[in-house]
Short mmCIF file of C-alpha atoms and ligand atoms in Angstrom, two decimals:
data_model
loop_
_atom_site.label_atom_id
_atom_site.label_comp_id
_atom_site.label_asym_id
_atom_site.label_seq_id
_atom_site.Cartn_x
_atom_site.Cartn_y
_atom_site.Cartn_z
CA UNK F 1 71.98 195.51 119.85
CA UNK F 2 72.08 193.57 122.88
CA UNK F 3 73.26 194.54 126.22
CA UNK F 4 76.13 192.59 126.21
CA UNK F 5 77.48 192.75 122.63
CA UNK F 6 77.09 196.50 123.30
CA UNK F 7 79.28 196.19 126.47
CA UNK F 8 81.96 194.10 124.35
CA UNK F 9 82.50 196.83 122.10
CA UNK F 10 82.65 199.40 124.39
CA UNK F 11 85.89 197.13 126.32
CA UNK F 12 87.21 196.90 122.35
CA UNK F 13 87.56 200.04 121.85
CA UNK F 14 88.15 201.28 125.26
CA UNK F 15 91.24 198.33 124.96
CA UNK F 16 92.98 198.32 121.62
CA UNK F 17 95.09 195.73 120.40
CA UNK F 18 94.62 193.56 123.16
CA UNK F 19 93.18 190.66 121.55
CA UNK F 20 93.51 188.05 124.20
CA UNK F 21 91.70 190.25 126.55
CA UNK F 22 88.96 191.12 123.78
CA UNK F 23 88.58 187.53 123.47
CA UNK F 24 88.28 186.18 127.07
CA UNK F 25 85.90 189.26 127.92
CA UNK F 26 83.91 188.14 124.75
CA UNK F 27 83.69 184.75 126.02
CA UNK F 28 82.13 184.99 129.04
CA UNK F 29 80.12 188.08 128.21
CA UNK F 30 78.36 185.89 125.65
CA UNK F 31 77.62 183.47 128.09
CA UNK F 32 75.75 186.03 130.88
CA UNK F 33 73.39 186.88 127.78
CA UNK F 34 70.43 184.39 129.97
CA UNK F 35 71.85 185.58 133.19
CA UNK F 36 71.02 189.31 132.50
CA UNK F 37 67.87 188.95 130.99
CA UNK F 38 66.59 186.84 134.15
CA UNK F 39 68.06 189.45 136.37
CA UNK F 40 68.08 193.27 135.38
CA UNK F 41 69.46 194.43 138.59
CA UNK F 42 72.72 193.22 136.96
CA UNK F 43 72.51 195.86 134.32
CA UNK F 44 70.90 198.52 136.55
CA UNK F 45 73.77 198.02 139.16
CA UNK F 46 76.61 198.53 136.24
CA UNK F 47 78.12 195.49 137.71
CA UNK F 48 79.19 193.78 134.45
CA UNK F 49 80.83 197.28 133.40
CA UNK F 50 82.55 197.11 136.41
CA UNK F 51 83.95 193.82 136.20
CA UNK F 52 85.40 194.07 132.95
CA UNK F 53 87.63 197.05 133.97
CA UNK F 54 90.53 196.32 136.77
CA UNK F 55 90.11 197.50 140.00
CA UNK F 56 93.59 198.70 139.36
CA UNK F 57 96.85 198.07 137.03
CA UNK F 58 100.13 198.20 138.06
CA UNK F 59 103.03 198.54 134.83
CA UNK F 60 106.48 199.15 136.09
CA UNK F 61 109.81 198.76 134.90
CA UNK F 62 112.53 195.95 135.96
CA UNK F 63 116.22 196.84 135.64
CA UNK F 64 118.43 194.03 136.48
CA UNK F 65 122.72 193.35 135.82
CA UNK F 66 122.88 190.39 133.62
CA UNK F 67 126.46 187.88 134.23
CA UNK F 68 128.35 190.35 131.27
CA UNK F 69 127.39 193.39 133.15
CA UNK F 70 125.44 195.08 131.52
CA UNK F 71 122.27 196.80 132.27
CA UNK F 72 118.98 194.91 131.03
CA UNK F 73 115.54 196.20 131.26
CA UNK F 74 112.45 194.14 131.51
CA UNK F 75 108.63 195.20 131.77
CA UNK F 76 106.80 194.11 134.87
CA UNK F 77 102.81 193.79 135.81
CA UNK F 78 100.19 193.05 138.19
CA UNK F 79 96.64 193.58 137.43
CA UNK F 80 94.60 193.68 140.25
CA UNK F 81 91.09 192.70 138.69
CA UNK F 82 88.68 191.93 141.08
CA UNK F 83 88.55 192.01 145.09
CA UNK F 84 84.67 191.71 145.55
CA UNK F 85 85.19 188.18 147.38
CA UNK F 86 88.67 188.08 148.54
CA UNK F 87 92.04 188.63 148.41
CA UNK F 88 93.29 189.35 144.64
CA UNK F 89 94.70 186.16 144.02
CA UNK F 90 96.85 184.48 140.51
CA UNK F 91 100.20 183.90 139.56
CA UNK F 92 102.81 185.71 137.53
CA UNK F 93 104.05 184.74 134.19
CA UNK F 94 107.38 185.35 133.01
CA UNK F 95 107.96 184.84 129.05
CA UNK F 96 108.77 186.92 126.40
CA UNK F 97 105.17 186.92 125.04
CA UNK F 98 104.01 188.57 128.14
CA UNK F 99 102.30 192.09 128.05
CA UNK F 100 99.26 193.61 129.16
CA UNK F 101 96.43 192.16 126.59
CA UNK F 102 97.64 188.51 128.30
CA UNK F 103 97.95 189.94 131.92
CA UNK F 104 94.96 191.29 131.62
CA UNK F 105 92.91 187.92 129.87
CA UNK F 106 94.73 186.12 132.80
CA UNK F 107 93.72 188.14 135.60
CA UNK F 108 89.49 188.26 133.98
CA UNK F 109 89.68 184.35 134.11
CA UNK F 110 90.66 184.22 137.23
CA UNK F 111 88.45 186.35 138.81
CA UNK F 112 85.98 183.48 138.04
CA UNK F 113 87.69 180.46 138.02
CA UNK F 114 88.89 181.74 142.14
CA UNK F 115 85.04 182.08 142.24
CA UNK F 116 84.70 178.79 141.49
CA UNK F 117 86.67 177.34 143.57
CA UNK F 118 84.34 177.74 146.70
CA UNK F 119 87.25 179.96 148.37
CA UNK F 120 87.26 183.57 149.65
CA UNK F 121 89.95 184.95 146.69
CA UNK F 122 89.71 187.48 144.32
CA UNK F 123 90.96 187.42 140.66
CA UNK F 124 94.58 189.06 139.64
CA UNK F 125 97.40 188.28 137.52
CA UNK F 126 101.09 189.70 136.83
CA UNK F 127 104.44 188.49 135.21
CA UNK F 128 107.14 190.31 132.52
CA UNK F 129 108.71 190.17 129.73
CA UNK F 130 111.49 188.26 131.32
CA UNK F 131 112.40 184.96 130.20
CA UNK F 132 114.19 182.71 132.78
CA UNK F 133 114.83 180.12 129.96
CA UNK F 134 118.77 180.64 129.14
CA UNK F 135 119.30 183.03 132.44
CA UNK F 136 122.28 181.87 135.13
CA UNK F 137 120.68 181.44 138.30
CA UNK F 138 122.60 184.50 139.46
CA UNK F 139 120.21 186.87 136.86
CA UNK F 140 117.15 185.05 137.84
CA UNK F 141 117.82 186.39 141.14
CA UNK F 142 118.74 189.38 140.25
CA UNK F 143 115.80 190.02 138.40
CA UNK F 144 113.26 188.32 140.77
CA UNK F 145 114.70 190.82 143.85
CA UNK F 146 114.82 193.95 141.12
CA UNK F 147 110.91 192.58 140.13
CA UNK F 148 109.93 192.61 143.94
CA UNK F 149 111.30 196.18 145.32
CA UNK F 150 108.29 197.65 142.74
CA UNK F 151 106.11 195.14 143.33
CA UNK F 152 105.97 194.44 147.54
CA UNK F 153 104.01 197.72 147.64
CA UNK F 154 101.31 196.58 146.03
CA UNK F 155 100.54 193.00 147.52
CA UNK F 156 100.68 191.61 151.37
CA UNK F 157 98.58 188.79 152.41
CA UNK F 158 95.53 189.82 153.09
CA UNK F 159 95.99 192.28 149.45
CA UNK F 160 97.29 190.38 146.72
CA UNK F 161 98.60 186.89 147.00
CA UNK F 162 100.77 186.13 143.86
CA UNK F 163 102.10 182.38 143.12
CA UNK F 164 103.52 181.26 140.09
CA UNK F 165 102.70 180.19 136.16
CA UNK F 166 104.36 180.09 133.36
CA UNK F 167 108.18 180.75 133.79
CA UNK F 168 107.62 181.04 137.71
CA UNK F 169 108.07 177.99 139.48
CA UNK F 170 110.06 177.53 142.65
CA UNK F 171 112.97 178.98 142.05
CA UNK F 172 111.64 182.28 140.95
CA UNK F 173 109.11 182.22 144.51
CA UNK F 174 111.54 181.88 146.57
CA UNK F 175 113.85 184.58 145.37
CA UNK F 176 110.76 187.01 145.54
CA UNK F 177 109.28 185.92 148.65
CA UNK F 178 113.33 186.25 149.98
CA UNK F 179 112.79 190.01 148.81
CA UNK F 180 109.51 190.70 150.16
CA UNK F 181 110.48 188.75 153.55
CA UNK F 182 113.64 191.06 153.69
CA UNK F 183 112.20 194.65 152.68
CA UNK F 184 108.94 193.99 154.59
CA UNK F 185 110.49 192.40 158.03
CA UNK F 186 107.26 190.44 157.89
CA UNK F 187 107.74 186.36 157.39
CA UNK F 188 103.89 185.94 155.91
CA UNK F 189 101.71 184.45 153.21
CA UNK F 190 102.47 186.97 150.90
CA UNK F 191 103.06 184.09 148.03
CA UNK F 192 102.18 180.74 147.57
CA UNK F 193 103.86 177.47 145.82
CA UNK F 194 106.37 178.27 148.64
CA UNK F 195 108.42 175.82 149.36
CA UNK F 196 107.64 172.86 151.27
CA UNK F 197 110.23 174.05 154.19
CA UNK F 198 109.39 177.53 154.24
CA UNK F 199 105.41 177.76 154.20
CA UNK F 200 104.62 175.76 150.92
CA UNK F 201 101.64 173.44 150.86
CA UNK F 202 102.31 169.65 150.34
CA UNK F 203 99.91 168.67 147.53
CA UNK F 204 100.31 172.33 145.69
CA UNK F 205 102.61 171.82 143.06
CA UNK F 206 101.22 168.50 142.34
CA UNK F 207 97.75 170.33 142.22
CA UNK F 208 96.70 171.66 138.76
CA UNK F 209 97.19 168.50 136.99
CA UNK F 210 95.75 166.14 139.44
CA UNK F 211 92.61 168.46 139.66
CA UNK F 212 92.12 168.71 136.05
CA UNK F 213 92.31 164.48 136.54
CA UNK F 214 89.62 164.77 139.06
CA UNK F 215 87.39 167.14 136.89
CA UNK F 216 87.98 164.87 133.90
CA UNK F 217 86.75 162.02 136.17
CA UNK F 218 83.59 163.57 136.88
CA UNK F 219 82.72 164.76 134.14
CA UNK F 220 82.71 161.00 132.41
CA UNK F 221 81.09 159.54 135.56
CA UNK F 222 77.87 161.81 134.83
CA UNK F 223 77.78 160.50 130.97
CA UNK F 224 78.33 156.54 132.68
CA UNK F 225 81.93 156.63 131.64
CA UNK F 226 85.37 157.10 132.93
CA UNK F 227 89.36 157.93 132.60
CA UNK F 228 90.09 153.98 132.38
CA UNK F 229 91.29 152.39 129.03
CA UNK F 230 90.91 156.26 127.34
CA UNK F 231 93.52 156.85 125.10
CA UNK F 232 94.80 160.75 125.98
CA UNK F 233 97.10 163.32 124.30
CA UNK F 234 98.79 165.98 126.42
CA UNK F 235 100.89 168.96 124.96
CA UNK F 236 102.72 170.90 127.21
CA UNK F 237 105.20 169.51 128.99
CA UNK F 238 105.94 170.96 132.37
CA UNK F 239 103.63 171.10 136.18
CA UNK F 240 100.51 170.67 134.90
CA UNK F 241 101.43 168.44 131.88
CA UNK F 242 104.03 165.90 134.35
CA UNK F 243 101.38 165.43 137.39
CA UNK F 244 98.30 165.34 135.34
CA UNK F 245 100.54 162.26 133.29
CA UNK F 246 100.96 160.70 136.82
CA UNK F 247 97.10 160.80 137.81
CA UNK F 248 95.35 159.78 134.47
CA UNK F 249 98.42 156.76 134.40
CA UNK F 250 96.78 156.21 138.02
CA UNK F 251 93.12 156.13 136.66
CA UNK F 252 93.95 153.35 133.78
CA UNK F 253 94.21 156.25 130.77
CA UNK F 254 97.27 156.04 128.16
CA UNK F 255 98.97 159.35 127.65
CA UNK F 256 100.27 158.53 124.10
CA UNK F 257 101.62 163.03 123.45
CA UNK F 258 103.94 165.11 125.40
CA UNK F 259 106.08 167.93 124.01
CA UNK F 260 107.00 171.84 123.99
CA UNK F 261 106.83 174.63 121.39
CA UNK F 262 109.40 172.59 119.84
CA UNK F 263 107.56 169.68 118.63
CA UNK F 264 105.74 166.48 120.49
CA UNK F 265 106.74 163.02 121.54
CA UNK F 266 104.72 160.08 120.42
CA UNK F 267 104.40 156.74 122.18
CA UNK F 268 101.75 154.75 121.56
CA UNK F 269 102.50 152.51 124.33
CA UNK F 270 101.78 155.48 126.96
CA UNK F 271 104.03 157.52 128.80
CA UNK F 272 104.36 155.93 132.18
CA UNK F 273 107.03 154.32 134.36
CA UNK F 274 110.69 154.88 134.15
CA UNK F 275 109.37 156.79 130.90
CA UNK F 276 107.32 159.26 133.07
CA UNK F 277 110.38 159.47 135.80
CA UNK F 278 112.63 160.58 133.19
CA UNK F 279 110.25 163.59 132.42
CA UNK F 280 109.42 164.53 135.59
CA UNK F 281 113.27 164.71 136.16
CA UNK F 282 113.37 166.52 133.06
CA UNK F 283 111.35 168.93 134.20
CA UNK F 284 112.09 169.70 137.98
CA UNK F 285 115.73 169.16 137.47
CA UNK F 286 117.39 169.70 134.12
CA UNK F 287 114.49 171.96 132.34
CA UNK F 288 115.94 170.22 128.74
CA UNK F 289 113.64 169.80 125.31
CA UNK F 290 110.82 167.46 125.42
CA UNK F 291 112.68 165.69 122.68
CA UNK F 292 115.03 164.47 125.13
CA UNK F 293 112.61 161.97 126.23
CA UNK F 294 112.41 160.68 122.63
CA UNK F 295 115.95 160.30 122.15
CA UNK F 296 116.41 158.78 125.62
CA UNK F 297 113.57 155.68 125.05
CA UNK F 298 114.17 155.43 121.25
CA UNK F 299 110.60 157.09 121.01
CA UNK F 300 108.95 159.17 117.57
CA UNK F 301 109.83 162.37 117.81
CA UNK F 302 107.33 164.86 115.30
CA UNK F 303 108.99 168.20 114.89
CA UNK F 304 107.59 171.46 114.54
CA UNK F 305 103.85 170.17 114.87
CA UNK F 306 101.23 169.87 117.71
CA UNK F 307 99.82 166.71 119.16
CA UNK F 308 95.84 167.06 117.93
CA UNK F 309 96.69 165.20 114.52
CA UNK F 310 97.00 162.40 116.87
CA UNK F 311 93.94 159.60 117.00
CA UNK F 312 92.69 159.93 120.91
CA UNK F 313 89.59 159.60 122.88
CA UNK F 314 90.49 162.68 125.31
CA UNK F 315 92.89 165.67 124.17
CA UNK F 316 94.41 167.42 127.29
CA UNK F 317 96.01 171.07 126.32
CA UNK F 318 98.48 172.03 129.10
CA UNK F 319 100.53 174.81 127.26
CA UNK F 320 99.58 178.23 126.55
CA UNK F 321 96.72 180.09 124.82
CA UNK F 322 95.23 179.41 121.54
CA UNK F 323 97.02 176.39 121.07
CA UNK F 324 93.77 174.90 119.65
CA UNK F 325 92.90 176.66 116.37
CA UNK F 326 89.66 175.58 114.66
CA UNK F 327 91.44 173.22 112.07
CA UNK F 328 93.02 171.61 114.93
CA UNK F 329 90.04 171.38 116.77
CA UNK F 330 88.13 169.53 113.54
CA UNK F 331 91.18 166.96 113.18
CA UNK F 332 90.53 166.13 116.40
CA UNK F 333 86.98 165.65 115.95
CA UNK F 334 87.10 163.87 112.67
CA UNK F 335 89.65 161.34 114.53
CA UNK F 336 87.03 160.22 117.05
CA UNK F 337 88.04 162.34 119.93
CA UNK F 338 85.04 162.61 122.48
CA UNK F 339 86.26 164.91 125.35
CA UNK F 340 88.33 168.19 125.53
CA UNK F 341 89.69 169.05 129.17
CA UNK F 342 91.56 172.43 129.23
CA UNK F 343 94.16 172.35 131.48
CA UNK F 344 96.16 175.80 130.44
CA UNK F 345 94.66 179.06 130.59
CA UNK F 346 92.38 179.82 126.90
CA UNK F 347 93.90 176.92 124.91
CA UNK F 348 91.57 177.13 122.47
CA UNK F 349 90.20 179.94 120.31
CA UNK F 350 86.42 180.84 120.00
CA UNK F 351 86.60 178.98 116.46
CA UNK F 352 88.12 175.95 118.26
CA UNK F 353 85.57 176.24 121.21
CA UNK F 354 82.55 176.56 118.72
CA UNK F 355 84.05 173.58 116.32
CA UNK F 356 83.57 171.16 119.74
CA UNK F 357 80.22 172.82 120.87
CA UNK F 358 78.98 172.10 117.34
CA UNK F 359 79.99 168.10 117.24
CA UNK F 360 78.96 168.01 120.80
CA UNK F 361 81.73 166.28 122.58
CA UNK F 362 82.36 167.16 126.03
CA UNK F 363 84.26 170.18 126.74
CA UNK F 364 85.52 171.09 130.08
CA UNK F 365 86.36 175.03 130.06
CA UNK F 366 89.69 175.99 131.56
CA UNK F 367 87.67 178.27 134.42
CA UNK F 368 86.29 174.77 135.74
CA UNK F 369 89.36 172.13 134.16
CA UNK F 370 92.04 173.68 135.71
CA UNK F 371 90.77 175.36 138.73
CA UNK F 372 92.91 172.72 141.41
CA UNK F 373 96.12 174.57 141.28
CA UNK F 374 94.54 178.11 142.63
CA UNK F 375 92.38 176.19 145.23
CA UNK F 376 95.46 174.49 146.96
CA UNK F 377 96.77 178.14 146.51
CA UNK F 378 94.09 179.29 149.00
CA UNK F 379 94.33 176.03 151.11
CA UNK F 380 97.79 177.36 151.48
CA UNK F 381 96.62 180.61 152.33
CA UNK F 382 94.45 179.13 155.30
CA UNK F 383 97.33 177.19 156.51
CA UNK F 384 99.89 179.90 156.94
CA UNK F 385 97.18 182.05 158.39
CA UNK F 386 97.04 179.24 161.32
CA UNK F 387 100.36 178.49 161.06
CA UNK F 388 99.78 174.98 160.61
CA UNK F 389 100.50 172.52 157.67
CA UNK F 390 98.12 169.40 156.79
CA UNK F 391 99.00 166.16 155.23
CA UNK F 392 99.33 165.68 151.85
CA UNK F 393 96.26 163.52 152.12
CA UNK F 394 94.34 166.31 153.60
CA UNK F 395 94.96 168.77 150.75
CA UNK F 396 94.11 165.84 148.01
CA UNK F 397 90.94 165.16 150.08
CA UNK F 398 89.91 168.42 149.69
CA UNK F 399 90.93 169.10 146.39
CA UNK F 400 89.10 165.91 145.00
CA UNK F 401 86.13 167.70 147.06
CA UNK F 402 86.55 170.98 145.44
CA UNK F 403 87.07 169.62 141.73
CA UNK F 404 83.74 167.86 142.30
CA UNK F 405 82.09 170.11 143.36
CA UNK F 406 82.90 172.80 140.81
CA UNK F 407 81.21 170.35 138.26
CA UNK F 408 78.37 170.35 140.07
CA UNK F 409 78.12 174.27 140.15
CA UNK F 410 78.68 174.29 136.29
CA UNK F 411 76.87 171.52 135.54
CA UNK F 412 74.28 172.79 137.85
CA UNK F 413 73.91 176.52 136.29
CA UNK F 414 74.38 175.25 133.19
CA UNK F 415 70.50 173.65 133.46
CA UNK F 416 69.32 176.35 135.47
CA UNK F 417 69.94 178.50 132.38
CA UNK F 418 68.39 176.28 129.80
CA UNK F 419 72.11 175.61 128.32
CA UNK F 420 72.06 171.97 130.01
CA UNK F 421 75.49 170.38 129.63
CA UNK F 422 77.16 173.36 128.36
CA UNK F 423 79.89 173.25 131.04
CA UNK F 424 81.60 176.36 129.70
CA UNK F 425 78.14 178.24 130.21
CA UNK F 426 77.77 176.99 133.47
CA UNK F 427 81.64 177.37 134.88
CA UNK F 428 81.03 181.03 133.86
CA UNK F 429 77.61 181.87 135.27
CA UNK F 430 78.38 179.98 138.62
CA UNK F 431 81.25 182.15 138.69
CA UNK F 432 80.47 185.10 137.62
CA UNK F 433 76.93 185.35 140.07
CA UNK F 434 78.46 184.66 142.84
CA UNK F 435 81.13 187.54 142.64
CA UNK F 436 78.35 190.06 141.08
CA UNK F 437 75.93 189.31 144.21
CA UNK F 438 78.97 190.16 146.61
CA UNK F 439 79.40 193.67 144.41
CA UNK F 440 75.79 194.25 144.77
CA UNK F 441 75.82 193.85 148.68
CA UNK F 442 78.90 196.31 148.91
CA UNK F 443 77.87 199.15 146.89
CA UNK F 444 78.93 201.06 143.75
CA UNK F 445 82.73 200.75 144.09
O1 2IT Y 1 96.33 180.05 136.27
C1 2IT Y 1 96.31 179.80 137.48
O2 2IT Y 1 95.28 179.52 138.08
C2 2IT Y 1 97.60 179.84 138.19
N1 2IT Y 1 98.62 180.12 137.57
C3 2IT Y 1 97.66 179.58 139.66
C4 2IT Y 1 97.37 180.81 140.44
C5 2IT Y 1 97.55 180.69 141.93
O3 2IT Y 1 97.39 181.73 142.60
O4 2IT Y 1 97.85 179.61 142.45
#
């Protein structure tokens, strides 16, 4: 047996019934197989059995008063996976699917998709249990200043920088950094996707979708084409999903999908214009059903399905994990689509993955895709450090640089590994060598 598949199920059993975690450990172990082989000082050093196991992992519990009175209590988390080149830096989830197999996939990923980003930032992750969907503001708050008295031990800005995810916007940031600010006496970068009065970074919340935009770009200017005239199918419907609407609608594409675990909106004439307006509003302000937007423009609305038995030239999943399953994956294949760009975290399974690998159509790996939303994270970071904010233009400038140039490191290791154009190869190698050379310089710890 090989080193790595040896390694793999040593973290299965050593982690049971965490299948998310099993699986993103099993992707990217898979991957190093070239990478160890040209260099056994990985294996001698125990570096990859290091890095699969968190540094440390925080599980605490989260009593809060809902608006009846009574007593609720939630589950809360922060994995803190890797410091070896920064900070430990990712977002916290709140949903009701959350629990420590998807804390714990989240916080692996990010340990090399932070790599990848160019910036000095480690790789963690945390959320609960808690879902904000259906909460009064008052509860939110209650919860998010219950959520922070555990968890302002463990972070601090030069620590742990948290931001937000999935059921975290906002809101939910500024009630916790109100906490922290208040328990700490400290006003510092402790979060970010602050606000834009209170230490925020223009550019960040517009970030993740633009950059997976960007990405996209490159990627089809290295195979002579591009975004323009590409018919595109988005699924979730929230920040990535709205701004990466507004920058492929900027680039000439036609984002035909949008929709929520509820069911997808169809327009064949592209979502843009007063169309996209209405859903940005949707989402910032009034946080209503995708199928809103359908009823509003008279629009199809498909219920209960996803948007990959849609006919498209570029499918963009924005969501959650695994929302690409390997049937999905060959509709899409079989109805001519030639790119996949993942914009959420994992969207698609190993079956999924190995269905597009197979056909070869391009396939830009979350790590790489979706990397823009933690690097304006850490351009935040830098700014509050100096106390200074740049323009919006600045931050886009950069970002647009940093997109780029991740392609370039993927694409790059990708050839020096003899797995040319294998982008998911190369996003983890690039990644993962840089953060295994800083754990060799420092010593076994
Ligand atoms: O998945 C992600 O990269 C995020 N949720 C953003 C993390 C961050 O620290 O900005």
């Amino acid at each position: 047996m090989s080193y790595v598949s040896d390694l793999l199920e040593r973290v299965i059993k050593r982690n049971p019934n965490e299948g998310e975690f099993h699986q993103a450990v099993s992707e990217v172990l898979e991957t190093l197989e070239p990478v160890v082989k040209r260099h056994p000082e990985y294996i001698e050093s125990g570096v990859l059995e290091r890095m699969v196991e968190p540094e440390r992992q925080i599980i605490f519990r989260v009593p809060w008063v809902d608006d009846q009175g009574k007593v609720q209590v939630n589950r809360g988390f922060r994995v803190q996976f890797n410091s070896a080149i920064g900070p430990y830096k990712g977002g916290l989830r709140f949903h009701p699917s959350v629990n420590a197999s998807i804390i714990k996939f989240l916080g692996f990923e990010q340990i090399f998709k932070n790599s990848l980003t160019g910036l000095p930032i480690g790789g963690g992750k945390g959320g609960s249990d808690f879902d904000p969907r259906g909460k009064s503001n008052g509860e939110v708050m209650r919860f998010c200043q219950s959520f922070m008295t555990e968890l302002f031990r463990h972070i601090g800005p030069d620590t742990d920088v948290p931001a937000g995810d999935i059921g975290v916007g906002a809101r939910e940031i500024g009630y916790m950094y109100g906490q922290y600010k208040r328990i700490q006496n400290a006003y510092e970068g402790v979060f970010t996707g602050k606000g834009l009065t209170w230490g925020g970074s223009l550019g960040r919340t517009e970030a993740t979708g633009h950059g997976v935009a960007y990405f996209l770009e490159e990627m089809l200017k290295a195979q002579g084409q591009s975004v323009e005239g590409k018919t595109v199918t988005v699924s979730g419907y929230g920040n990535v999903g709205t701004y990466l609407i507004e920058k492929i609608n900027e680039m000439g594409g036609k984002v035909v999908t949008i929709g929520d675990e509820f069911g997808y909106v169809y327009d064949p004439d592209g979502i843009r214009g007063d169309k996209l307006d209405f859903l940005m509003d949707l989402w910032c302000i009034h946080r209503k059903p995708a199928r809103t937007l359908a009823d509003e423009f008279g629009l199809k609305w498909v219920e209960g399905k996803r948007p990959w038995e849609v006919p498209c030239d570029i499918a963009i999943p924005t969501a959650t994990q695994n929302e690409i399953d390997e049937t999905s994956a060959h509709q899409l294949v079989k109805n001519g689509c030639m790119c996949v760009a993942e914009a959420a975290n994992m969207p698609s399974t190993a079956g999924a993955i190995k269905v597009f690998q197979d056909s070869k159509i391009l396939f830009a790996p979350a790590k790489a895709a979706n990397a823009g939303g933690v690097a304006v994270s850490a351009l935040e970071m830098s700014q509050n450090s100096m106390r200074y904010s740049w323009s919006f233009e600045e931050v886009d400038k950069k970002l647009k640089s940093i997109m780029t140039n991740i392609y370039r490191k993927a694409s790059e290791a990708a050839n020096e590994y003899g797995v040319e154009g294998n982008l998911l190869a190369g996003a983890n190698i690039a990644g993962f060598v840089k953060v295994a050379d800083a754990m060799l310089a420092q010593g076994v710890v």
